[in-house]
PDB file of C-alpha atoms and ligand atoms in Angstrom:
ATOM      1  CA  MET Y   1       0.000   0.000   0.000  1.00 75.00           C
ATOM      2  CA  SER Y   2       1.297   3.479  -0.765  1.00 88.00           C
ATOM      3  CA  TYR Y   3       0.850   6.239   1.776  1.00 97.00           C
ATOM      4  CA  GLU Y   4       0.501  10.000   1.418  1.00 97.00           C
ATOM      5  CA  MET Y   5       0.538  11.198   5.008  1.00 97.00           C
ATOM      6  CA  ILE Y   6       2.996   8.868   6.650  1.00 98.00           C
ATOM      7  CA  LEU Y   7       6.456   7.584   5.769  1.00 98.00           C
ATOM      8  CA  VAL Y   8       7.065   3.923   6.436  1.00 98.00           C
ATOM      9  CA  GLU Y   9      10.339   2.039   6.467  1.00 98.00           C
ATOM     10  CA  THR Y  10      12.006  -0.961   8.020  1.00 98.00           C
ATOM     11  CA  GLN Y  11      15.366  -0.766   9.764  1.00 98.00           C
ATOM     12  CA  GLY Y  12      16.606  -4.195  10.789  1.00 97.00           C
ATOM     13  CA  HIS Y  13      13.738  -5.765  12.698  1.00 98.00           C
ATOM     14  CA  VAL Y  14      12.159  -2.414  13.581  1.00 98.00           C
ATOM     15  CA  GLY Y  15       9.227  -0.914  11.713  1.00 98.00           C
ATOM     16  CA  VAL Y  16       9.346   2.879  11.551  1.00 98.00           C
ATOM     17  CA  ILE Y  17       6.309   5.061  10.920  1.00 98.00           C
ATOM     18  CA  ARG Y  18       6.761   8.811  10.608  1.00 98.00           C
ATOM     19  CA  LEU Y  19       3.723  11.098  10.586  1.00 98.00           C
ATOM     20  CA  ASN Y  20       4.250  13.370   7.616  1.00 98.00           C
ATOM     21  CA  ARG Y  21       1.864  16.306   7.225  1.00 97.00           C
ATOM     22  CA  PRO Y  22       4.442  18.979   8.013  1.00 97.00           C
ATOM     23  CA  LYS Y  23       2.381  21.943   6.820  1.00 96.00           C
ATOM     24  CA  ALA Y  24      -0.356  21.138   9.332  1.00 98.00           C
ATOM     25  CA  LEU Y  25       2.023  20.083  12.135  1.00 98.00           C
ATOM     26  CA  ASN Y  26       0.892  16.484  11.549  1.00 98.00           C
ATOM     27  CA  ALA Y  27      -2.739  17.262  12.368  1.00 97.00           C
ATOM     28  CA  LEU Y  28      -4.529  13.932  12.449  1.00 96.00           C
ATOM     29  CA  ASN Y  29      -7.306  13.465   9.907  1.00 93.00           C
ATOM     30  CA  ASP Y  30      -9.179  10.365   8.807  1.00 90.00           C
ATOM     31  CA  GLN Y  31      -6.818   9.591   5.956  1.00 93.00           C
ATOM     32  CA  LEU Y  32      -3.741   9.856   8.148  1.00 95.00           C
ATOM     33  CA  MET Y  33      -5.294   7.669  10.822  1.00 94.00           C
ATOM     34  CA  ASP Y  34      -6.384   5.108   8.205  1.00 93.00           C
ATOM     35  CA  GLU Y  35      -2.857   5.013   6.825  1.00 95.00           C
ATOM     36  CA  LEU Y  36      -1.364   4.759  10.306  1.00 96.00           C
ATOM     37  CA  GLY Y  37      -3.711   1.909  11.192  1.00 95.00           C
ATOM     38  CA  ALA Y  38      -2.864   0.040   7.997  1.00 95.00           C
ATOM     39  CA  ALA Y  39       0.892   0.450   8.490  1.00 97.00           C
ATOM     40  CA  LEU Y  40       0.658  -0.721  12.095  1.00 97.00           C
ATOM     41  CA  VAL Y  41      -1.376  -3.789  11.133  1.00 96.00           C
ATOM     42  CA  GLN Y  42       1.122  -4.607   8.403  1.00 97.00           C
ATOM     43  CA  PHE Y  43       4.086  -4.433  10.788  1.00 98.00           C
ATOM     44  CA  ASP Y  44       2.175  -6.381  13.423  1.00 98.00           C
ATOM     45  CA  GLY Y  45       1.682  -9.201  10.950  1.00 97.00           C
ATOM     46  CA  ASP Y  46       5.245  -9.136   9.603  1.00 98.00           C
ATOM     47  CA  ALA Y  47       7.278 -11.955  11.138  1.00 96.00           C
ATOM     48  CA  ASP Y  48      10.486  -9.980  10.585  1.00 97.00           C
ATOM     49  CA  ILE Y  49       9.395  -7.073  12.765  1.00 98.00           C
ATOM     50  CA  GLY Y  50       9.798  -7.150  16.551  1.00 98.00           C
ATOM     51  CA  CYS Y  51       9.023  -3.565  17.517  1.00 98.00           C
ATOM     52  CA  ILE Y  52       7.543  -0.416  15.977  1.00 98.00           C
ATOM     53  CA  VAL Y  53       8.654   3.212  16.363  1.00 98.00           C
ATOM     54  CA  LEU Y  54       6.098   5.949  15.741  1.00 98.00           C
ATOM     55  CA  THR Y  55       7.434   9.458  15.347  1.00 98.00           C
ATOM     56  CA  GLY Y  56       6.742  12.848  13.791  1.00 98.00           C
ATOM     57  CA  SER Y  57       8.887  15.829  12.885  1.00 98.00           C
ATOM     58  CA  ASP Y  58      11.280  17.886  15.001  1.00 98.00           C
ATOM     59  CA  LYS Y  59       8.526  20.487  15.442  1.00 98.00           C
ATOM     60  CA  ALA Y  60       5.521  18.302  16.015  1.00 98.00           C
ATOM     61  CA  PHE Y  61       4.690  14.730  16.848  1.00 98.00           C
ATOM     62  CA  ALA Y  62       1.119  15.817  16.128  1.00 98.00           C
ATOM     63  CA  ALA Y  63      -0.681  19.047  17.001  1.00 98.00           C
ATOM     64  CA  GLY Y  64      -3.985  17.249  17.465  1.00 97.00           C
ATOM     65  CA  ALA Y  65      -6.936  16.109  15.458  1.00 95.00           C
ATOM     66  CA  ASP Y  66      -7.440  18.171  12.314  1.00 95.00           C
ATOM     67  CA  ILE Y  67      -9.458  21.152  13.508  1.00 96.00           C
ATOM     68  CA  ALA Y  68     -10.305  22.335   9.996  1.00 95.00           C
ATOM     69  CA  ALA Y  69     -11.686  18.906   9.075  1.00 91.00           C
ATOM     70  CA  MET Y  70     -13.997  18.698  12.081  1.00 92.00           C
ATOM     71  CA  ALA Y  71     -14.929  22.350  12.607  1.00 93.00           C
ATOM     72  CA  ASN Y  72     -18.319  22.051  10.917  1.00 92.00           C
ATOM     73  CA  TYR Y  73     -19.349  18.608  12.048  1.00 91.00           C
ATOM     74  CA  SER Y  74     -22.802  18.246  13.506  1.00 92.00           C
ATOM     75  CA  PHE Y  75     -23.401  15.970  16.464  1.00 91.00           C
ATOM     76  CA  MET Y  76     -24.852  13.393  14.067  1.00 89.00           C
ATOM     77  CA  ASP Y  77     -21.776  13.557  11.839  1.00 86.00           C
ATOM     78  CA  ALA Y  78     -19.557  12.926  14.823  1.00 86.00           C
ATOM     79  CA  TYR Y  79     -21.738  10.344  16.556  1.00 86.00           C
ATOM     80  CA  LYS Y  80     -23.338   8.388  13.738  1.00 84.00           C
ATOM     81  CA  GLY Y  81     -20.302   8.346  11.507  1.00 76.00           C
ATOM     82  CA  ASP Y  82     -18.060   7.923  14.533  1.00 75.00           C
ATOM     83  CA  TYR Y  83     -15.905  10.444  12.709  1.00 72.00           C
ATOM     84  CA  ILE Y  84     -12.592  11.575  14.043  1.00 71.00           C
ATOM     85  CA  THR Y  85     -12.199   8.653  16.419  1.00 75.00           C
ATOM     86  CA  ARG Y  86     -13.478   5.843  14.178  1.00 74.00           C
ATOM     87  CA  ASN Y  87     -10.084   4.460  13.309  1.00 80.00           C
ATOM     88  CA  TRP Y  88      -8.173   5.430  16.441  1.00 84.00           C
ATOM     89  CA  GLU Y  89      -8.664   2.212  18.312  1.00 80.00           C
ATOM     90  CA  GLN Y  90      -6.625   0.275  15.768  1.00 85.00           C
ATOM     91  CA  ILE Y  91      -3.417   1.180  17.577  1.00 89.00           C
ATOM     92  CA  ARG Y  92      -4.665  -0.499  20.756  1.00 88.00           C
ATOM     93  CA  LYS Y  93      -5.062  -3.784  18.898  1.00 93.00           C
ATOM     94  CA  ILE Y  94      -1.396  -3.934  17.891  1.00 97.00           C
ATOM     95  CA  ARG Y  95       0.289  -6.734  19.825  1.00 97.00           C
ATOM     96  CA  LYS Y  96       3.909  -5.794  19.245  1.00 98.00           C
ATOM     97  CA  PRO Y  97       5.359  -2.890  21.215  1.00 98.00           C
ATOM     98  CA  VAL Y  98       4.946   0.580  19.760  1.00 98.00           C
ATOM     99  CA  ILE Y  99       7.351   3.255  20.997  1.00 98.00           C
ATOM    100  CA  ALA Y 100       6.375   6.904  20.511  1.00 98.00           C
ATOM    101  CA  ALA Y 101       9.384   9.116  19.795  1.00 99.00           C
ATOM    102  CA  VAL Y 102       8.007  12.581  20.502  1.00 99.00           C
ATOM    103  CA  ALA Y 103       9.603  15.886  19.533  1.00 98.00           C
ATOM    104  CA  GLY Y 104       7.802  19.222  19.596  1.00 98.00           C
ATOM    105  CA  TYR Y 105       4.064  19.409  20.017  1.00 98.00           C
ATOM    106  CA  ALA Y 106       2.011  16.435  21.164  1.00 98.00           C
ATOM    107  CA  LEU Y 107      -1.306  18.178  21.693  1.00 98.00           C
ATOM    108  CA  GLY Y 108      -4.884  16.998  21.919  1.00 98.00           C
ATOM    109  CA  GLY Y 109      -5.194  13.905  19.786  1.00 97.00           C
ATOM    110  CA  GLY Y 110      -1.414  14.000  19.360  1.00 98.00           C
ATOM    111  CA  CYS Y 111      -0.911  13.590  23.090  1.00 98.00           C
ATOM    112  CA  GLU Y 112      -3.610  10.903  23.120  1.00 97.00           C
ATOM    113  CA  LEU Y 113      -1.949   9.053  20.251  1.00 97.00           C
ATOM    114  CA  ALA Y 114       1.404   9.136  22.052  1.00 98.00           C
ATOM    115  CA  MET Y 115      -0.277   7.806  25.206  1.00 97.00           C
ATOM    116  CA  MET Y 116      -1.817   4.920  23.230  1.00 96.00           C
ATOM    117  CA  CYS Y 117       1.708   3.774  22.430  1.00 97.00           C
ATOM    118  CA  ASP Y 118       3.458   1.489  24.899  1.00 98.00           C
ATOM    119  CA  PHE Y 119       5.933   4.077  26.058  1.00 98.00           C
ATOM    120  CA  ILE Y 120       7.073   7.530  25.107  1.00 98.00           C
ATOM    121  CA  ILE Y 121      10.633   8.727  24.613  1.00 99.00           C
ATOM    122  CA  ALA Y 122      10.676  12.505  24.435  1.00 98.00           C
ATOM    123  CA  ALA Y 123      13.052  15.065  23.001  1.00 98.00           C
ATOM    124  CA  GLU Y 124      13.913  18.009  25.221  1.00 98.00           C
ATOM    125  CA  ASN Y 125      11.673  20.245  23.106  1.00 98.00           C
ATOM    126  CA  ALA Y 126       8.584  18.055  23.525  1.00 98.00           C
ATOM    127  CA  LYS Y 127       5.399  19.701  24.745  1.00 98.00           C
ATOM    128  CA  PHE Y 128       2.377  17.722  25.844  1.00 98.00           C
ATOM    129  CA  GLY Y 129      -1.089  19.134  26.282  1.00 98.00           C
ATOM    130  CA  GLN Y 130      -4.820  18.612  26.043  1.00 98.00           C
ATOM    131  CA  PRO Y 131      -5.958  22.041  24.810  1.00 98.00           C
ATOM    132  CA  GLU Y 132      -9.377  20.916  23.530  1.00 97.00           C
ATOM    133  CA  ILE Y 133     -11.106  23.059  26.140  1.00 97.00           C
ATOM    134  CA  LYS Y 134      -9.908  26.144  24.273  1.00 98.00           C
ATOM    135  CA  LEU Y 135     -11.841  24.886  21.230  1.00 97.00           C
ATOM    136  CA  GLY Y 136     -15.025  24.336  23.167  1.00 96.00           C
ATOM    137  CA  THR Y 137     -14.640  20.575  23.178  1.00 96.00           C
ATOM    138  CA  ILE Y 138     -12.987  17.884  25.265  1.00 97.00           C
ATOM    139  CA  PRO Y 139     -10.378  15.179  24.660  1.00 96.00           C
ATOM    140  CA  GLY Y 140     -11.956  12.393  22.610  1.00 94.00           C
ATOM    141  CA  ALA Y 141      -9.361   9.666  22.292  1.00 94.00           C
ATOM    142  CA  GLY Y 142      -8.576   8.822  25.884  1.00 94.00           C
ATOM    143  CA  GLY Y 143      -6.992  12.035  27.170  1.00 97.00           C
ATOM    144  CA  THR Y 144      -9.198  12.316  30.233  1.00 98.00           C
ATOM    145  CA  GLN Y 145      -8.604   8.640  30.992  1.00 96.00           C
ATOM    146  CA  ARG Y 146      -4.966   7.905  30.196  1.00 96.00           C
ATOM    147  CA  LEU Y 147      -3.518  11.203  31.377  1.00 97.00           C
ATOM    148  CA  PRO Y 148      -4.683  10.849  35.007  1.00 97.00           C
ATOM    149  CA  ARG Y 149      -3.361   7.292  35.044  1.00 96.00           C
ATOM    150  CA  ALA Y 150      -0.022   8.523  33.703  1.00 96.00           C
ATOM    151  CA  VAL Y 151       0.537  11.789  35.563  1.00 97.00           C
ATOM    152  CA  SER Y 152      -1.959  11.862  38.467  1.00 96.00           C
ATOM    153  CA  LYS Y 153      -5.414  13.355  38.702  1.00 97.00           C
ATOM    154  CA  ALA Y 154      -4.046  16.718  39.837  1.00 98.00           C
ATOM    155  CA  LYS Y 155      -1.824  17.260  36.821  1.00 98.00           C
ATOM    156  CA  ALA Y 156      -4.368  15.807  34.391  1.00 98.00           C
ATOM    157  CA  MET Y 157      -7.104  18.116  35.681  1.00 98.00           C
ATOM    158  CA  ASP Y 158      -4.708  21.041  35.529  1.00 98.00           C
ATOM    159  CA  MET Y 159      -3.741  20.286  31.926  1.00 98.00           C
ATOM    160  CA  CYS Y 160      -7.231  19.463  30.640  1.00 98.00           C
ATOM    161  CA  LEU Y 161      -8.914  22.383  32.396  1.00 98.00           C
ATOM    162  CA  THR Y 162      -6.342  25.135  31.816  1.00 98.00           C
ATOM    163  CA  ALA Y 163      -4.928  23.785  28.526  1.00 98.00           C
ATOM    164  CA  ARG Y 164      -1.415  24.432  29.786  1.00 98.00           C
ATOM    165  CA  MET Y 165       1.342  22.455  28.157  1.00 98.00           C
ATOM    166  CA  MET Y 166       3.746  20.213  30.035  1.00 98.00           C
ATOM    167  CA  ASP Y 167       7.356  20.302  28.911  1.00 98.00           C
ATOM    168  CA  ALA Y 168       9.555  17.240  28.589  1.00 98.00           C
ATOM    169  CA  ALA Y 169      11.240  17.619  31.980  1.00 98.00           C
ATOM    170  CA  GLU Y 170       7.909  17.857  33.793  1.00 98.00           C
ATOM    171  CA  ALA Y 171       6.530  14.980  31.705  1.00 98.00           C
ATOM    172  CA  GLU Y 172       9.434  12.795  32.792  1.00 98.00           C
ATOM    173  CA  ARG Y 173       9.043  13.778  36.457  1.00 98.00           C
ATOM    174  CA  ALA Y 174       5.332  13.039  36.263  1.00 98.00           C
ATOM    175  CA  GLY Y 175       5.810   9.653  34.607  1.00 98.00           C
ATOM    176  CA  LEU Y 176       4.284  10.442  31.228  1.00 98.00           C
ATOM    177  CA  VAL Y 177       7.515   9.695  29.382  1.00 98.00           C
ATOM    178  CA  SER Y 178      10.140   7.086  30.095  1.00 98.00           C
ATOM    179  CA  ARG Y 179      13.199   9.074  28.955  1.00 98.00           C
ATOM    180  CA  VAL Y 180      14.117  12.554  27.770  1.00 98.00           C
ATOM    181  CA  VAL Y 181      16.991  13.021  25.345  1.00 98.00           C
ATOM    182  CA  PRO Y 182      18.397  15.879  23.272  1.00 98.00           C
ATOM    183  CA  LEU Y 183      16.415  16.387  20.065  1.00 98.00           C
ATOM    184  CA  GLU Y 184      19.255  15.240  17.830  1.00 98.00           C
ATOM    185  CA  LYS Y 185      19.454  11.950  19.729  1.00 98.00           C
ATOM    186  CA  LEU Y 186      15.712  11.203  19.818  1.00 98.00           C
ATOM    187  CA  PHE Y 187      15.422   8.925  16.826  1.00 98.00           C
ATOM    188  CA  ASP Y 188      18.613   7.008  17.611  1.00 98.00           C
ATOM    189  CA  GLU Y 189      17.518   6.526  21.219  1.00 98.00           C
ATOM    190  CA  ALA Y 190      14.110   5.204  20.152  1.00 98.00           C
ATOM    191  CA  MET Y 191      15.687   2.964  17.533  1.00 98.00           C
ATOM    192  CA  ALA Y 192      18.190   1.619  20.056  1.00 98.00           C
ATOM    193  CA  ALA Y 193      15.376   0.752  22.463  1.00 98.00           C
ATOM    194  CA  ALA Y 194      13.355  -0.819  19.649  1.00 98.00           C
ATOM    195  CA  THR Y 195      16.380  -2.803  18.493  1.00 98.00           C
ATOM    196  CA  VAL Y 196      16.945  -4.159  21.996  1.00 98.00           C
ATOM    197  CA  ILE Y 197      13.287  -5.198  22.205  1.00 98.00           C
ATOM    198  CA  SER Y 198      13.268  -6.762  18.748  1.00 98.00           C
ATOM    199  CA  ALA Y 199      16.224  -8.991  19.734  1.00 97.00           C
ATOM    200  CA  MET Y 200      14.175 -10.462  22.608  1.00 98.00           C
ATOM    201  CA  SER Y 201      11.851 -13.429  22.298  1.00 98.00           C
ATOM    202  CA  LEU Y 202       8.794 -12.070  20.496  1.00 97.00           C
ATOM    203  CA  PRO Y 203       6.251 -14.180  22.416  1.00 97.00           C
ATOM    204  CA  THR Y 204       7.661 -12.982  25.742  1.00 98.00           C
ATOM    205  CA  VAL Y 205       7.640  -9.399  24.475  1.00 98.00           C
ATOM    206  CA  MET Y 206       3.971  -9.782  23.560  1.00 98.00           C
ATOM    207  CA  MET Y 207       3.136 -11.409  26.910  1.00 98.00           C
ATOM    208  CA  ILE Y 208       4.797  -8.548  28.794  1.00 98.00           C
ATOM    209  CA  LYS Y 209       2.855  -5.983  26.771  1.00 98.00           C
ATOM    210  CA  GLU Y 210      -0.401  -7.809  27.464  1.00 97.00           C
ATOM    211  CA  SER Y 211       0.413  -8.162  31.155  1.00 97.00           C
ATOM    212  CA  VAL Y 212       1.450  -4.548  31.741  1.00 97.00           C
ATOM    213  CA  ASN Y 213      -1.672  -3.384  29.939  1.00 96.00           C
ATOM    214  CA  ARG Y 214      -3.759  -5.519  32.296  1.00 95.00           C
ATOM    215  CA  ALA Y 215      -2.509  -3.282  35.111  1.00 93.00           C
ATOM    216  CA  TYR Y 216      -4.815  -0.609  33.687  1.00 88.00           C
ATOM    217  CA  GLU Y 217      -7.847  -2.801  33.347  1.00 89.00           C
ATOM    218  CA  LEU Y 218      -7.898  -5.270  36.226  1.00 94.00           C
ATOM    219  CA  THR Y 219      -7.745  -5.360  40.000  1.00 96.00           C
ATOM    220  CA  LEU Y 220      -4.318  -6.129  41.424  1.00 96.00           C
ATOM    221  CA  SER Y 221      -5.194  -9.726  42.296  1.00 97.00           C
ATOM    222  CA  GLU Y 222      -6.650 -10.400  38.818  1.00 96.00           C
ATOM    223  CA  GLY Y 223      -3.667  -8.713  37.191  1.00 96.00           C
ATOM    224  CA  VAL Y 224      -1.189 -10.724  39.233  1.00 97.00           C
ATOM    225  CA  LEU Y 225      -3.077 -13.902  38.346  1.00 97.00           C
ATOM    226  CA  PHE Y 226      -2.993 -13.008  34.649  1.00 97.00           C
ATOM    227  CA  GLU Y 227       0.726 -12.319  34.898  1.00 97.00           C
ATOM    228  CA  ARG Y 228       1.345 -15.622  36.685  1.00 97.00           C
ATOM    229  CA  ARG Y 229      -0.486 -17.585  33.973  1.00 97.00           C
ATOM    230  CA  MET Y 230       1.533 -15.788  31.308  1.00 96.00           C
ATOM    231  CA  PHE Y 231       4.702 -16.531  33.282  1.00 97.00           C
ATOM    232  CA  HIS Y 232       3.778 -20.228  33.501  1.00 97.00           C
ATOM    233  CA  SER Y 233       3.121 -20.346  29.775  1.00 96.00           C
ATOM    234  CA  THR Y 234       6.630 -19.085  28.963  1.00 97.00           C
ATOM    235  CA  PHE Y 235       7.865 -22.512  30.073  1.00 97.00           C
ATOM    236  CA  ALA Y 236       6.308 -23.864  26.877  1.00 97.00           C
ATOM    237  CA  LEU Y 237       8.668 -21.689  24.823  1.00 97.00           C
ATOM    238  CA  GLU Y 238      11.899 -22.846  23.282  1.00 98.00           C
ATOM    239  CA  ASP Y 239      13.109 -19.289  23.863  1.00 98.00           C
ATOM    240  CA  GLN Y 240      12.765 -19.784  27.633  1.00 98.00           C
ATOM    241  CA  LYS Y 241      14.939 -22.909  27.421  1.00 98.00           C
ATOM    242  CA  GLU Y 242      17.442 -21.020  25.293  1.00 98.00           C
ATOM    243  CA  GLY Y 243      17.434 -17.895  27.510  1.00 97.00           C
ATOM    244  CA  MET Y 244      18.067 -19.766  30.737  1.00 97.00           C
ATOM    245  CA  LYS Y 245      20.565 -22.174  29.156  1.00 98.00           C
ATOM    246  CA  ALA Y 246      22.489 -19.235  27.689  1.00 98.00           C
ATOM    247  CA  PHE Y 247      22.666 -17.592  31.114  1.00 98.00           C
ATOM    248  CA  ILE Y 248      24.025 -20.765  32.689  1.00 98.00           C
ATOM    249  CA  GLU Y 249      26.527 -21.216  29.848  1.00 98.00           C
ATOM    250  CA  LYS Y 250      27.546 -17.539  30.177  1.00 98.00           C
ATOM    251  CA  ARG Y 251      26.722 -16.648  26.567  1.00 97.00           C
ATOM    252  CA  LEU Y 252      24.186 -14.457  24.782  1.00 97.00           C
ATOM    253  CA  PRO Y 253      20.869 -16.128  23.965  1.00 97.00           C
ATOM    254  CA  ALA Y 254      19.773 -16.612  20.370  1.00 97.00           C
ATOM    255  CA  PHE Y 255      16.007 -16.230  20.482  1.00 97.00           C
ATOM    256  CA  ARG Y 256      13.937 -17.580  17.629  1.00 96.00           C
ATOM    257  CA  GLY Y 257      10.519 -16.340  18.620  1.00 95.00           C
ATOM    258  CA  ILE Y 258       9.172 -19.790  19.370  1.00 95.00           C
TER     259      ILE Y 258
HETATM  260  C1  LIG F   4      -5.432  21.612  11.845  1.00 63.61           C
HETATM  261  C2  LIG F   4      -3.486  22.645  12.441  1.00 63.61           C
HETATM  262  C3  LIG F   4      -3.566  22.088  13.740  1.00 63.61           C
HETATM  263  C4  LIG F   4      -4.672  21.220  14.025  1.00 63.61           C
HETATM  264  C5  LIG F   4      -1.795  23.296  13.628  1.00 63.61           C
HETATM  265  N1  LIG F   4      -2.371  23.386  12.422  1.00 63.61           N
HETATM  266  N2  LIG F   4      -2.493  22.519  14.446  1.00 63.61           N
HETATM  267  N3  LIG F   4      -4.412  22.401  11.507  1.00 63.61           N
HETATM  268  N4  LIG F   4      -5.569  21.018  13.055  1.00 63.61           N
HETATM  269  N5  LIG F   4      -4.818  20.614  15.199  1.00 63.61           N
HETATM  270  C6  LIG F   4      -1.926  24.147  11.259  1.00 63.61           C
HETATM  271  C7  LIG F   4      -2.163  25.625  11.412  1.00 63.61           C
HETATM  272  O1  LIG F   4      -3.489  25.941  11.073  1.00 63.61           O
HETATM  273  C8  LIG F   4      -1.168  26.178  10.442  1.00 63.61           C
HETATM  274  O2  LIG F   4      -1.671  26.080   9.136  1.00 63.61           O
HETATM  275  C9  LIG F   4       0.003  25.236  10.563  1.00 63.61           C
HETATM  276  O3  LIG F   4      -0.520  24.035  11.118  1.00 63.61           O
HETATM  277  C10 LIG F   4       1.089  25.740  11.506  1.00 63.61           C
HETATM  278  O4  LIG F   4       0.480  26.090  12.735  1.00 63.61           O
HETATM  279  P1  LIG F   4       0.714  27.483  13.469  1.00 63.61           P
HETATM  280  O5  LIG F   4      -0.401  27.665  14.402  1.00 63.61           O
HETATM  281  O6  LIG F   4       0.939  28.568  12.456  1.00 63.61           O
HETATM  282  O7  LIG F   4       2.092  27.190  14.214  1.00 63.61           O
HETATM  283  P2  LIG F   4       2.606  27.814  15.593  1.00 63.61           P
HETATM  284  O8  LIG F   4       2.331  29.290  15.636  1.00 63.61           O
HETATM  285  O9  LIG F   4       4.001  27.353  15.718  1.00 63.61           O
HETATM  286  O10 LIG F   4       1.693  27.157  16.725  1.00 63.61           O
HETATM  287  C11 LIG F   4       1.776  25.763  16.978  1.00 63.61           C
HETATM  288  C12 LIG F   4       0.574  25.286  17.840  1.00 63.61           C
HETATM  289  C13 LIG F   4      -0.731  25.735  17.207  1.00 63.61           C
HETATM  290  C14 LIG F   4       0.721  25.895  19.258  1.00 63.61           C
HETATM  291  C15 LIG F   4       0.699  23.781  17.948  1.00 63.61           C
HETATM  292  O11 LIG F   4      -0.722  25.327  15.828  1.00 63.61           O
HETATM  293  C16 LIG F   4      -1.942  25.169  17.847  1.00 63.61           C
HETATM  294  O12 LIG F   4      -2.347  25.608  18.914  1.00 63.61           O
HETATM  295  N6  LIG F   4      -2.558  24.163  17.190  1.00 63.61           N
HETATM  296  C17 LIG F   4      -3.805  23.572  17.659  1.00 63.61           C
HETATM  297  C18 LIG F   4      -3.572  22.670  18.830  1.00 63.61           C
HETATM  298  C19 LIG F   4      -4.862  22.064  19.313  1.00 63.61           C
HETATM  299  O13 LIG F   4      -5.795  22.785  19.723  1.00 63.61           O
HETATM  300  N7  LIG F   4      -4.976  20.744  19.287  1.00 63.61           N
HETATM  301  C20 LIG F   4      -6.145  20.037  19.720  1.00 63.61           C
HETATM  302  C21 LIG F   4      -7.043  19.786  18.556  1.00 63.61           C
HETATM  303  S1  LIG F   4      -8.549  19.030  19.044  1.00 63.61           S
HETATM  304  P3  LIG F   4      -1.577  27.304   8.091  1.00 63.61           P
HETATM  305  O14 LIG F   4      -2.291  26.781   6.883  1.00 63.61           O
HETATM  306  O15 LIG F   4      -2.231  28.454   8.760  1.00 63.61           O
HETATM  307  O16 LIG F   4      -0.093  27.498   7.912  1.00 63.61           O
HETATM  308  C22 LIG F   4      -8.169  17.423  19.225  1.00 63.61           C
HETATM  309  C23 LIG F   4      -9.296  16.555  19.629  1.00 63.61           C
HETATM  310  C24 LIG F   4      -8.879  15.130  19.621  1.00 63.61           C
HETATM  311  O17 LIG F   4      -7.078  17.011  19.056  1.00 63.61           O
HETATM  312  C25 LIG F   4     -10.062  14.266  19.606  1.00 63.61           C
HETATM  313  C26 LIG F   4      -9.711  12.819  19.524  1.00 63.61           C
HETATM  314  C27 LIG F   4      -9.730  12.246  18.201  1.00 63.61           C
END
């Protein structure tokens, strides 16, 4: 499939998707989200890919949903057509890890998209925000739900109600991002993390992603039970035999994803 609003490439065992609507600061419209969903599904199904990096430009990861595209929607357009958010859930169905490499603005839907990824590595110039309130609307792709879980209710309320942006340093302190690096190192840092992950046993990578995500959805005892069952099932993997044998033999493991 050829894409107009994203750039897609493979580097080693890492799939790279770059949002590419520079004139609109990567504002997210239906076409872009369709393309993003298709590229993610393709990488998810590609046996050669172990991890995905999603990034934007130096100025913007994404400045939100496309305001011009939705400005004149009626309620029925938005609700019945499920416009704007229709294709956003695709990213949650991806079973391989997706790392967001965020530089510049990650606002509104851009912040929500970054939060849908498995973790965020930020450049020092990153700015996160949920400014929908200034447009007379509210976050619509999980901002009011994922932000409090990531940064606390106090900071999420502050950001959603005042529309203030959070810089990279504050985002790291608050737990929204896992690392902050200089802008010029952002892509390499994300690729290095993705390369490390893609050298691991893919089934264990997928089980960890599933298990950590359960921490959002389940009670602690249910989550711990889920994790334990996943843990038990790793003993059916050849990669578990290889990983533990390699440790004992003081050598690097050669995982085969089985
Ligand atoms: C459409 C956008 C856009 C957006 C920027 N642009 N953000 N177009 N939708 N969300 C366009 C501008 O219109 C402009 O186009 C060009 O990108 C450059 O933007 P400027 O404003 O000139 O750049 P700058 O002065 O550097 O300001 C950057 C900015 C500002 C602070 C990020 O653009 C801004 O506030 N953008 C809107 C942020 C926002 O409110 N996001 C939330 C959207 S609602 P032209 O043609 O004039 O050059 C949302 C709901 C999600 O996301 C719902 C879930 C699906």
